[in-house]
One Martini backbone bead per residue (centre of mass of N, CA, C, O) as a GRO file, in nm:
protein
   94
    1UNK     BB    1  10.266   8.010  10.684
    2UNK     BB    2  10.280   8.325  10.514
    3UNK     BB    3  10.493   8.608  10.503
    4UNK     BB    4  10.467   8.957  10.400
    5UNK     BB    5  10.701   9.216  10.296
    6UNK     BB    6  10.621   9.527  10.132
    7UNK     BB    7  10.816   9.777   9.987
    8UNK     BB    8  10.688  10.106   9.887
    9UNK     BB    9  10.796  10.338   9.646
   10UNK     BB   10  10.687  10.659   9.566
   11UNK     BB   11  10.584  10.917   9.403
   12UNK     BB   12  10.562  11.226   9.445
   13UNK     BB   13  10.212  11.308   9.481
   14UNK     BB   14  10.062  10.993   9.471
   15UNK     BB   15   9.911  10.903   9.728
   16UNK     BB   16   9.604  10.905   9.673
   17UNK     BB   17   9.606  10.715   9.426
   18UNK     BB   18   9.754  10.483   9.556
   19UNK     BB   19   9.559  10.431   9.794
   20UNK     BB   20   9.313  10.373   9.617
   21UNK     BB   21   9.427  10.132   9.462
   22UNK     BB   22   9.500   9.963   9.714
   23UNK     BB   23   9.211   9.948   9.824
   24UNK     BB   24   9.095   9.785   9.587
   25UNK     BB   25   9.283   9.547   9.613
   26UNK     BB   26   9.220   9.468   9.906
   27UNK     BB   27   8.920   9.411   9.861
   28UNK     BB   28   8.962   9.183   9.651
   29UNK     BB   29   9.129   8.996   9.825
   30UNK     BB   30   8.928   8.959  10.062
   31UNK     BB   31   8.685   8.857   9.869
   32UNK     BB   32   8.872   8.633   9.666
   33UNK     BB   33   9.089   8.511   9.904
   34UNK     BB   34   9.089   8.253  10.123
   35UNK     BB   35   9.422   8.233  10.169
   36UNK     BB   36   9.390   8.512  10.289
   37UNK     BB   37   9.462   8.691  10.611
   38UNK     BB   38   9.640   8.948  10.501
   39UNK     BB   39   9.587   9.301  10.370
   40UNK     BB   40   9.800   9.575  10.460
   41UNK     BB   41   9.840   9.914  10.459
   42UNK     BB   42  10.132  10.123  10.542
   43UNK     BB   43  10.263  10.386  10.691
   44UNK     BB   44  10.536  10.591  10.711
   45UNK     BB   45  10.755  10.847  10.786
   46UNK     BB   46  10.767  10.828  10.484
   47UNK     BB   47  10.559  10.956  10.242
   48UNK     BB   48  10.695  10.744  10.005
   49UNK     BB   49  10.652  10.501  10.218
   50UNK     BB   50  10.537  10.164  10.214
   51UNK     BB   51  10.362   9.887  10.386
   52UNK     BB   52  10.294   9.549  10.312
   53UNK     BB   53  10.088   9.320  10.476
   54UNK     BB   54  10.103   8.954  10.458
   55UNK     BB   55   9.886   8.651  10.452
   56UNK     BB   56   9.923   8.292  10.401
   57UNK     BB   57   9.863   7.962  10.409
   58UNK     BB   58  10.034   7.925  10.131
   59UNK     BB   59  10.180   7.899   9.829
   60UNK     BB   60   9.915   7.863   9.671
   61UNK     BB   61   9.787   8.130   9.771
   62UNK     BB   62  10.006   8.314   9.658
   63UNK     BB   63   9.981   8.224   9.364
   64UNK     BB   64   9.683   8.307   9.335
   65UNK     BB   65   9.728   8.603   9.383
   66UNK     BB   66   9.934   8.654   9.144
   67UNK     BB   67   9.703   8.532   8.926
   68UNK     BB   68   9.500   8.734   8.965
   69UNK     BB   69   9.315   8.969   8.807
   70UNK     BB   70   9.336   9.200   9.019
   71UNK     BB   71   9.644   9.199   9.041
   72UNK     BB   72   9.711   9.247   8.745
   73UNK     BB   73   9.549   9.506   8.703
   74UNK     BB   74   9.636   9.680   8.957
   75UNK     BB   75   9.941   9.630   8.935
   76UNK     BB   76   9.981   9.797   8.678
   77UNK     BB   77   9.889  10.072   8.805
   78UNK     BB   78  10.124  10.099   9.012
   79UNK     BB   79  10.346  10.191   8.809
   80UNK     BB   80  10.256  10.498   8.817
   81UNK     BB   81  10.372  10.529   9.137
   82UNK     BB   82  10.641  10.401   9.122
   83UNK     BB   83  10.998  10.462   9.199
   84UNK     BB   84  11.035  10.153   9.265
   85UNK     BB   85  11.104   9.850   9.330
   86UNK     BB   86  10.981   9.625   9.514
   87UNK     BB   87  11.032   9.503   9.843
   88UNK     BB   88  11.036   9.147   9.894
   89UNK     BB   89  10.934   8.944  10.178
   90UNK     BB   90  10.951   8.595  10.239
   91UNK     BB   91  10.792   8.405  10.511
   92UNK     BB   92  10.811   8.154  10.747
   93UNK     BB   93  10.630   8.030  10.983
   94UNK     BB   94  10.692   7.918  11.341
   0.00000   0.00000   0.00000
């Protein structure tokens, strides 16, 4: 099992649009990616920083996620909201 922690810093004032886009992406991931076990956005104490927690069965499931049409389409839209490149940590479950 793989765990992902993605820290996303957004532009001030884009919270509602960012959360809406991420909600659409999360719904598509849950509906169309059987190898995904968790895909959940979390707010932090900083209004402009979010954390996405993800779990995948294996590397193939993660690769399928990254290659999916919904990730590519909605992922491009996220660029409108991001203030910095996402910080992504991929971890192997023990």
